[in-house]
Amino acid sequence: MSGRKIRQRPPLVIVVLGSIGVLLFLIPLIGLISRTRWSGLGSLLGSDFVFDALRLSLVTSLAATFLSAVFGIPVAWLLARVEFRGRAIVRGIVLLPLVLPPVVGGAALLFALGRSGIIGASLDETFGLVLPFSIWGVVIASTFVAMPFVVITVEGALANLDPRFEGAAATLGGSRSTVLRRVTLPMIRPALGAGLLLTWARAFGEFGATITFAGSLAGRTQTMPLAIFVALESDRDAAVAMSLLMVAISLGVLVVLRDRWWRTN
Amino acid sequence: MACAVSEASSLLAAGVGDRENHLVFHENHANPRRLIALTFAVVITACGSVGGGGSEEVVVSAAASLAGAFGEIESAFEELYPELDIVLNVGGSATLREQILGGAPSDVFASANMANMDLVIGGGFVTGQARPFASNSLVIAVPNGNPGQITGLGDFENEDLLIGLCSPEVPCGELATLLFAVSALTPLPDTVEPNVRSLLVKIEAAELDGGLVYVTDVSTSTAVEHVEMDMESPCTTYEIAALNSGRNEAAGALFVEFVLSEAGQGILAAYGFGSP
């Protein structure tokens, strides 16, 4: 197949609707930029309040992405490869956080893992482990809402894999782990990369489940979205500055990594 | 039918959904009768929800701690004025202030302190006057049974207890800051909540060992107890005003008058609010 694309003028409807779609995203961004006080930006962003929030956001979102991969990939494998009874229901439950309002997710986590929760109570008694109002609470809340992105992309990729490649590798003498490492994972790498990127982005922006389950305390649980929420009522300029920072980081990551991970060829 | 088959195969390619089940899903999908019935239902519901019998809507933005009392005041007011329909918009006073300053159409603002009301007045949203209508003070709230065994304000310095406070931006948190300053204590909270209701919910659920909430919250909740403080809590004055940025300023003014009337003040007192 040659690399030449046939240039074709897109239909007008597509251009119009597509442009409106892009504007929908562009206009709020322009609004944010127009409201920024550029002169005080440096001192605002250098404050402890912002630094703590940024550090927490980065640490917890990366931890959540890691946990989502560790648990999400096996879940995706089970859903794609193993026939078991109730598979559709399990898939539905695992993907539920995609549809559930994040605050509801946070409340559910509280009922389960809170100090008076069904599991949290035993955690507290046996190990003295209290998850809410701690950084672990933030990580758990973020993982809960972000893991479905890994599951849905990896499951799709695994389901689409031509099983003959893995079959050939096995015939050539590869053990199960070798086949997994050298054939399966590399073949789903683009989908896995896209899934992890989405997972990180979701965890980075998480608000509702975090504030409900982990609470909000500067330096311990107050991630950037929570800090912005608080600052909106007390220091608008700081809120705008932090929003701009989040947009810059997110754009940077999504744009830079997109080409490396998203493309399937 | 051709449409269903091609949709099905593109779903297959995308790898979404259970292979065995999606074709079944698509068979039931494109049923024109169902579509018409659904559209009908949506249209009827939409028509029904827009002004039942021509009642006017009056939007009242009230501080979180007023939720219970204003709910009762709303019913009493609507009995008195059947053609008016009160819509309660409850939230932290600072959140409501920002909404109003941002142009949200509201006919009444009931703030838990004067500072937030002053900002709204400063923005030119009040043509008349803001009037004080209630007061409130802080109290230590603990879950039923006092699992953390909190005996006084000094326990708020205990690192091992899970303590919650309101965010300093809202009146509840402002009072707490004042209280700790006056008693020369440094609290070690584990969470700082955006409004007093969300703090109360966490104490009621026993996820927190204690927190500082309003007297009115403790008197109406069955899931919390209060612990005596060995000093008097500072109090905050609630103010109410009709706004000119809403759709119905005149009705808003009527609501303000009702809150200030004997009936309204009686309801507030029953919920534990102090006199203004």
XYZ file of C-alpha atoms in Angstrom:
541
model
C 0.000 0.000 0.000
C 1.573 3.313 -0.995
C 1.856 6.140 1.524
C 0.019 8.607 -0.660
C -3.339 9.777 0.604
C -6.047 10.815 -1.779
C -6.863 14.454 -1.029
C -10.562 15.006 -0.907
C -12.526 18.069 0.166
C -14.575 17.131 3.219
C -18.338 17.709 3.123
C -19.443 21.152 4.280
C -21.612 19.784 7.087
C -18.618 17.971 8.527
C -16.493 21.116 8.374
C -19.153 23.279 10.011
C -20.049 20.865 12.794
C -16.419 19.964 13.334
C -15.440 23.610 13.648
C -18.194 24.230 16.178
C -16.958 21.192 18.067
C -13.434 22.564 18.185
C -14.719 25.991 19.238
C -16.579 24.348 22.116
C -13.211 23.419 23.534
C -11.299 26.456 22.420
C -13.585 29.176 23.773
C -13.369 28.247 27.493
C -9.609 28.003 27.099
C -9.492 31.479 25.590
C -11.706 32.707 28.429
C -9.254 31.292 30.943
C -6.269 32.870 29.227
C -7.995 36.228 28.952
C -8.667 36.247 32.711
C -5.038 35.521 33.618
C -3.020 38.188 35.377
C 0.311 37.546 33.729
C 2.321 39.901 35.946
C 1.737 38.110 39.254
C 1.815 34.643 37.716
C 5.294 33.732 38.881
C 4.718 34.491 42.538
C 1.288 32.865 42.505
C 2.597 29.632 41.043
C 5.605 29.578 43.313
C 3.555 29.650 46.514
C 3.443 26.701 48.914
C -0.274 26.285 48.311
C 0.219 25.649 44.604
C 3.396 23.621 45.032
C 1.760 21.245 47.523
C -1.264 20.802 45.290
C 0.837 20.139 42.200
C 3.092 17.671 43.993
C 0.080 15.781 45.360
C -1.638 15.733 41.988
C 1.409 14.372 40.175
C 2.273 11.768 42.814
C -1.285 10.465 43.235
C -2.138 10.447 39.534
C 1.021 8.493 38.681
C 0.387 6.060 41.543
C -3.197 5.630 40.384
C -2.041 4.989 36.812
C 0.427 2.356 38.037
C -2.228 0.597 40.154
C -4.719 0.814 37.296
C -2.237 -0.968 35.048
C -1.350 -3.617 37.635
C -4.984 -4.529 38.279
C -6.623 -3.341 35.094
C -4.626 -5.373 32.598
C -5.433 -8.719 34.268
C -9.098 -7.705 34.440
C -9.049 -6.853 30.754
C -7.376 -10.191 30.040
C -10.015 -12.100 31.958
C -12.809 -10.249 30.197
C -11.322 -10.689 26.741
C -9.911 -14.166 26.893
C -11.700 -16.225 29.511
C -15.251 -17.413 29.115
C -16.954 -17.441 32.480
C -20.480 -17.142 33.653
C -21.611 -13.618 34.403
C -18.828 -12.106 32.305
C -21.114 -9.406 30.935
C -22.165 -8.386 34.430
C -18.573 -8.246 35.636
C -17.695 -6.079 32.652
C -20.582 -3.780 33.494
C -19.521 -3.442 37.111
C -15.890 -2.788 36.239
C -16.879 -0.088 33.753
C -19.429 1.457 36.136
C -17.139 4.289 37.315
C -17.227 5.609 33.751
C -20.905 6.359 34.113
C -21.286 6.900 37.839
C -21.008 10.477 39.097
C -17.607 10.696 40.799
C -19.162 11.920 44.052
C -21.305 8.781 44.158
C -18.137 6.741 43.639
C -16.497 8.579 46.528
C -19.503 8.013 48.765
C -19.532 4.307 47.871
C -15.829 4.063 48.714
C -16.578 5.726 52.032
C -19.311 3.210 52.836
C -16.964 0.354 52.035
C -13.549 1.536 53.122
C -14.391 4.238 55.643
C -13.849 3.677 59.340
C -17.416 2.502 59.800
C -17.458 0.828 56.408
C -17.926 -2.877 55.809
C -14.254 -3.485 55.104
C -12.768 -0.320 56.484
C -13.895 -1.136 60.004
C -11.847 -4.366 60.017
C -8.901 -2.590 58.398
C -8.974 -0.089 61.222
C -9.283 -2.706 63.974
C -6.687 -5.141 62.657
C -4.074 -2.892 61.091
C -4.958 0.546 62.380
C -5.195 1.520 58.734
C -7.482 4.460 58.055
C -7.822 5.184 54.366
C -10.059 8.258 54.204
C -8.407 11.613 54.845
C -5.027 10.260 53.834
C -2.983 10.323 50.646
C -3.871 6.661 50.139
C -7.486 7.693 50.061
C -6.679 10.006 47.166
C -4.838 7.236 45.318
C -7.687 4.784 45.821
C -10.324 7.285 44.732
C -8.323 8.165 41.614
C -7.693 4.505 40.780
C -11.378 3.731 41.167
C -12.430 6.309 38.591
C -9.507 5.895 36.207
C -8.978 2.129 35.971
C -11.932 1.531 33.594
C -9.956 3.353 30.908
C -7.221 0.731 31.036
C -9.758 -2.089 31.090
C -11.764 -0.840 28.147
C -8.825 -0.114 25.850
C -6.815 -3.218 26.677
C -9.820 -5.502 26.454
C -10.615 -4.130 23.029
C -7.045 -4.575 21.873
C -6.774 -8.123 23.230
C -10.064 -9.098 21.645
C -8.823 -7.825 18.294
C -5.460 -9.561 18.378
C -5.038 -12.156 15.713
C -4.554 -15.280 17.832
C -2.371 -16.818 15.149
C 0.621 -14.710 16.193
C 0.495 -16.019 19.729
C -0.178 -19.498 18.372
C 2.891 -19.272 16.133
C 5.043 -18.096 19.010
C 3.866 -20.986 21.147
C 4.550 -23.442 18.334
C 8.064 -22.049 18.077
C 8.617 -23.014 21.697
C 7.754 -19.895 23.652
C 6.504 -20.381 27.190
C 3.347 -18.573 28.281
C 5.236 -15.769 29.932
C 7.568 -15.380 26.944
C 4.613 -15.189 24.571
C 3.022 -12.610 26.825
C 6.161 -10.521 27.117
C 7.496 -10.753 23.569
C 4.347 -11.060 21.452
C 1.109 -10.039 23.198
C 2.163 -6.967 25.119
C 4.165 -5.427 22.270
C 1.233 -5.958 19.925
C -1.209 -4.168 22.196
C 1.305 -1.462 23.056
C -0.467 1.384 21.195
C -3.802 0.613 22.837
C -2.157 0.125 26.216
C -0.324 3.420 25.824
C -3.486 5.267 24.894
C -5.327 3.619 27.768
C -2.645 4.550 30.294
C -2.581 8.106 29.006
C -6.335 8.441 29.401
C -6.097 6.824 32.823
C -3.463 9.291 33.946
C -5.455 12.224 32.556
C -8.614 11.089 34.361
C -6.752 10.582 37.620
C -5.021 13.965 37.283
C -8.352 15.747 36.945
C -10.257 13.766 39.539
C -12.275 15.851 42.000
C -15.622 14.473 43.194
C -14.527 11.082 44.499
C -11.417 12.573 46.082
C -13.173 15.309 48.024
C -15.875 12.895 49.206
C -13.633 9.996 50.187
C -10.301 11.564 51.048
C -11.474 14.995 52.182
C -9.486 18.123 51.521
C -6.411 19.201 53.433
C -3.553 21.264 52.040
C -0.378 19.225 51.795
C -2.027 15.894 52.442
C -5.070 15.391 50.237
C -5.668 18.687 48.479
C -4.813 17.956 44.884
C -4.847 20.647 42.183
C -8.550 20.318 41.304
C -9.471 20.621 45.001
C -7.112 23.529 45.500
C -8.602 25.313 42.495
C -12.099 24.733 43.874
C -11.113 26.295 47.186
C -9.230 29.154 45.547
C -12.193 30.071 43.326
C -13.891 31.499 46.396
C -10.938 33.052 48.121
C -8.292 34.002 45.591
C -9.598 34.073 42.021
C -6.213 34.922 40.528
C -4.606 31.898 42.142
C -7.435 29.723 40.847
C -6.941 31.011 37.307
C -3.178 30.566 37.525
C -3.507 26.986 38.722
C -6.093 26.201 36.075
C -3.696 27.476 33.445
C -0.964 25.315 34.907
C -3.169 22.220 34.762
C -4.126 22.985 31.180
C -0.476 23.473 30.211
C 0.619 20.211 31.832
C -2.267 18.238 30.386
C -1.838 19.690 26.910
C 1.870 19.048 27.044
C 1.449 15.423 28.017
C -1.392 14.702 25.616
C 0.204 16.391 22.632
C 3.736 15.105 23.154
C 2.787 11.536 23.938
C -0.030 11.226 21.447
C 2.189 10.668 18.466
C 4.378 8.243 20.308
C 1.650 6.042 21.718
C -1.630 6.591 19.933
C -0.884 5.677 16.365
C -1.420 2.054 15.541
C 1.283 1.940 12.878
C -31.935 -4.771 8.740
C -28.881 -4.122 6.576
C -28.158 -1.160 8.827
C -28.181 -3.355 11.910
C -25.801 -5.869 10.379
C -23.248 -3.276 9.290
C -23.380 -1.531 12.672
C -22.813 -4.904 14.255
C -19.735 -5.616 12.188
C -18.208 -2.232 12.959
C -18.785 -2.914 16.638
C -16.947 -6.206 16.163
C -14.033 -4.392 14.648
C -13.898 -1.960 17.522
C -13.901 -4.911 19.874
C -16.391 -3.311 22.211
C -18.970 -5.394 24.000
C -19.573 -9.068 24.391
C -19.386 -10.829 21.058
C -22.325 -13.101 21.657
C -24.724 -10.434 22.814
C -24.456 -7.375 20.612
C -26.456 -8.745 17.695
C -29.367 -9.410 20.041
C -29.132 -5.824 21.246
C -29.349 -4.507 17.726
C -32.410 -6.496 16.813
C -34.510 -4.742 19.419
C -32.937 -1.372 18.776
C -34.517 0.069 15.669
C -38.216 -0.122 16.473
C -40.064 2.921 15.101
C -43.103 2.533 17.363
C -40.916 2.600 20.449
C -39.166 5.708 19.169
C -42.424 7.572 18.666
C -43.710 6.601 22.088
C -40.445 7.727 23.675
C -40.498 11.094 21.908
C -44.098 11.595 22.976
C -43.219 10.841 26.583
C -40.272 13.217 26.564
C -42.325 16.047 25.055
C -45.150 15.600 27.552
C -42.758 15.545 30.495
C -41.000 18.647 29.233
C -44.297 20.496 28.808
C -45.459 19.416 32.219
C -42.354 20.622 34.024
C -42.442 24.116 32.589
C -44.612 26.090 34.994
C -47.441 23.900 36.235
C -50.483 26.149 36.151
C -48.549 29.366 35.522
C -46.723 29.680 38.887
C -43.808 32.096 39.111
C -40.441 30.809 40.155
C -38.501 32.576 42.871
C -34.880 31.494 43.270
C -33.602 31.704 46.849
C -29.873 31.223 47.389
C -29.490 30.175 51.006
C -26.492 29.185 53.124
C -26.052 25.465 53.737
C -26.962 25.694 57.412
C -30.380 27.102 56.489
C -31.373 24.039 54.456
C -33.788 22.576 57.004
C -35.349 25.790 58.271
C -35.774 27.291 54.815
C -37.377 24.083 53.595
C -40.128 24.598 56.143
C -40.293 28.322 55.419
C -40.680 27.463 51.737
C -43.758 25.325 52.432
C -45.319 27.940 54.693
C -44.622 30.696 52.165
C -46.062 28.716 49.262
C -49.224 28.139 51.279
C -49.531 31.863 51.778
C -48.729 32.687 48.148
C -49.889 29.721 46.035
C -48.973 31.379 42.760
C -45.300 31.586 43.744
C -42.931 28.626 43.560
C -39.782 28.846 45.665
C -36.674 27.182 44.297
C -34.079 26.687 47.020
C -30.456 26.918 45.948
C -28.440 25.768 48.948
C -24.671 25.981 49.259
C -21.734 27.481 51.117
C -22.191 31.247 51.459
C -18.957 31.874 49.588
C -20.019 29.585 46.715
C -23.375 31.364 46.468
C -21.684 34.759 46.589
C -19.483 33.789 43.653
C -22.487 32.514 41.719
C -24.343 35.807 42.229
C -21.325 37.916 41.379
C -20.865 35.756 38.305
C -24.342 36.661 37.118
C -26.425 33.688 38.239
C -30.085 34.761 38.346
C -31.171 34.654 41.962
C -33.955 36.601 43.615
C -32.892 36.303 47.256
C -29.562 35.829 49.002
C -29.467 34.553 52.574
C -25.874 34.592 53.764
C -24.474 33.050 56.935
C -22.327 36.097 57.541
C -22.177 39.772 56.714
C -18.892 39.635 54.805
C -20.364 37.655 51.908
C -23.457 39.876 51.833
C -21.258 42.991 51.751
C -19.474 41.651 48.678
C -22.803 41.095 46.938
C -23.973 44.583 47.885
C -20.671 45.935 46.636
C -21.375 44.300 43.304
C -24.562 46.322 43.000
C -26.931 43.386 43.210
C -29.034 44.743 46.079
C -31.264 47.769 45.469
C -32.823 47.865 48.930
C -31.181 46.865 52.147
C -29.767 43.684 53.596
C -31.425 42.816 56.903
C -30.127 40.558 59.691
C -32.560 37.743 60.382
C -30.836 35.120 62.518
C -27.651 34.242 64.329
C -25.751 31.043 64.936
C -22.771 29.849 66.897
C -20.420 26.906 66.822
C -20.524 23.752 68.828
C -18.397 20.609 68.949
C -20.200 17.756 67.210
C -19.271 14.108 67.624
C -20.894 10.939 66.276
C -23.386 9.240 68.562
C -21.529 7.519 71.351
C -18.507 9.833 71.045
C -16.107 7.149 69.738
C -13.175 9.527 69.811
C -13.928 10.457 73.427
C -13.645 14.147 72.805
C -14.102 16.209 75.929
C -13.377 19.727 74.771
C -11.756 22.076 72.331
C -8.288 20.995 73.439
C -8.846 17.607 71.764
C -8.739 19.360 68.408
C -4.980 19.558 68.862
C -4.807 15.762 69.093
C -3.085 14.359 66.034
C -4.523 10.881 66.482
C -8.138 11.971 66.238
C -9.830 12.521 62.888
C -11.059 16.105 63.060
C -12.935 18.107 60.464
C -13.392 21.840 60.100
C -15.133 24.093 57.615
C -13.029 25.887 55.044
C -12.019 29.372 56.265
C -13.764 30.898 53.236
C -17.187 30.004 54.558
C -18.688 31.613 57.682
C -18.561 28.343 59.647
C -14.823 28.105 59.048
C -14.302 31.782 59.705
C -15.901 31.389 63.125
C -13.735 28.333 63.812
C -10.573 30.274 62.999
C -11.712 33.034 65.329
C -12.531 30.544 68.071
C -9.121 28.897 67.913
C -7.385 32.255 67.831
C -9.241 33.390 70.919
C -8.575 30.166 72.820
C -4.925 30.126 71.679
C -5.157 26.601 70.270
C -3.693 25.199 67.056
C -6.087 22.671 65.552
C -4.855 19.721 63.508
C -7.731 19.002 61.141
C -7.702 16.043 58.786
C -10.068 17.636 56.351
C -11.329 21.104 55.600
C -14.794 20.908 54.036
C -16.282 23.422 51.573
C -19.509 23.796 53.526
C -20.920 22.834 56.888
C -23.352 20.248 55.495
C -20.634 18.078 53.978
C -18.741 18.276 57.279
C -21.822 17.255 59.217
C -22.475 14.296 56.928
C -18.995 12.935 57.607
C -19.397 13.301 61.372
C -22.814 11.630 61.221
C -21.269 8.721 59.326
C -18.644 8.402 62.092
C -15.887 8.833 59.537
C -14.664 11.759 61.598
C -14.263 11.749 65.374
C -15.525 15.290 65.653
C -15.798 18.713 64.130
C -17.018 22.240 64.646
C -20.460 22.792 63.221
C -23.359 25.093 63.979
C -25.647 24.732 66.976
C -28.544 24.384 64.543
C -26.951 21.395 62.807
C -26.590 19.494 66.068
C -30.111 20.288 67.254
C -31.731 18.833 64.128
C -29.502 15.840 63.565
C -30.141 12.560 65.338
C -26.785 11.062 64.442
C -24.555 13.511 66.309
C -24.140 14.604 69.895
C -22.632 17.791 71.122
C -19.781 18.263 73.545
C -19.683 21.319 75.768
C -16.951 23.814 75.143
C -15.566 25.519 78.187
C -15.829 28.865 76.485
C -18.492 30.781 74.632
C -18.407 30.454 70.894
C -18.347 33.602 68.798
C -21.508 33.979 66.794
C -22.293 34.977 63.242
C -25.153 37.146 62.002
C -27.147 35.941 59.018
C -28.319 38.556 56.547
C -30.953 38.368 53.852
C -31.671 40.615 50.887
C -33.717 40.633 47.699
C -31.524 40.750 44.621
C -32.090 42.724 41.444
C -30.287 40.210 39.248
C -33.037 37.606 39.301
C -36.253 37.386 37.359
C -38.623 38.269 40.144
C -37.316 40.884 42.565
C -40.764 41.772 43.867
C -41.496 38.167 44.858
C -38.031 37.989 46.364
C -38.868 40.971 48.545
C -42.062 39.196 49.672
C -39.968 36.189 50.695
C -37.593 38.415 52.650
C -40.559 39.960 54.490
C -41.874 36.502 55.322
C -38.535 35.384 56.764
C -38.488 38.506 58.949
C -42.105 38.047 60.019
C -43.211 36.303 63.194
C -43.999 33.116 61.290
C -40.581 32.953 59.681
C -38.727 33.863 62.848
C -40.709 31.207 64.722
C -39.578 28.506 62.285
C -35.964 29.646 62.551
C -36.114 29.596 66.337
C -37.539 26.063 66.265
C -34.439 24.972 64.342
C -32.164 26.459 66.961
C -31.219 29.765 65.368
C -30.642 32.714 67.647
C -32.208 36.109 67.213
C -30.374 38.480 64.850
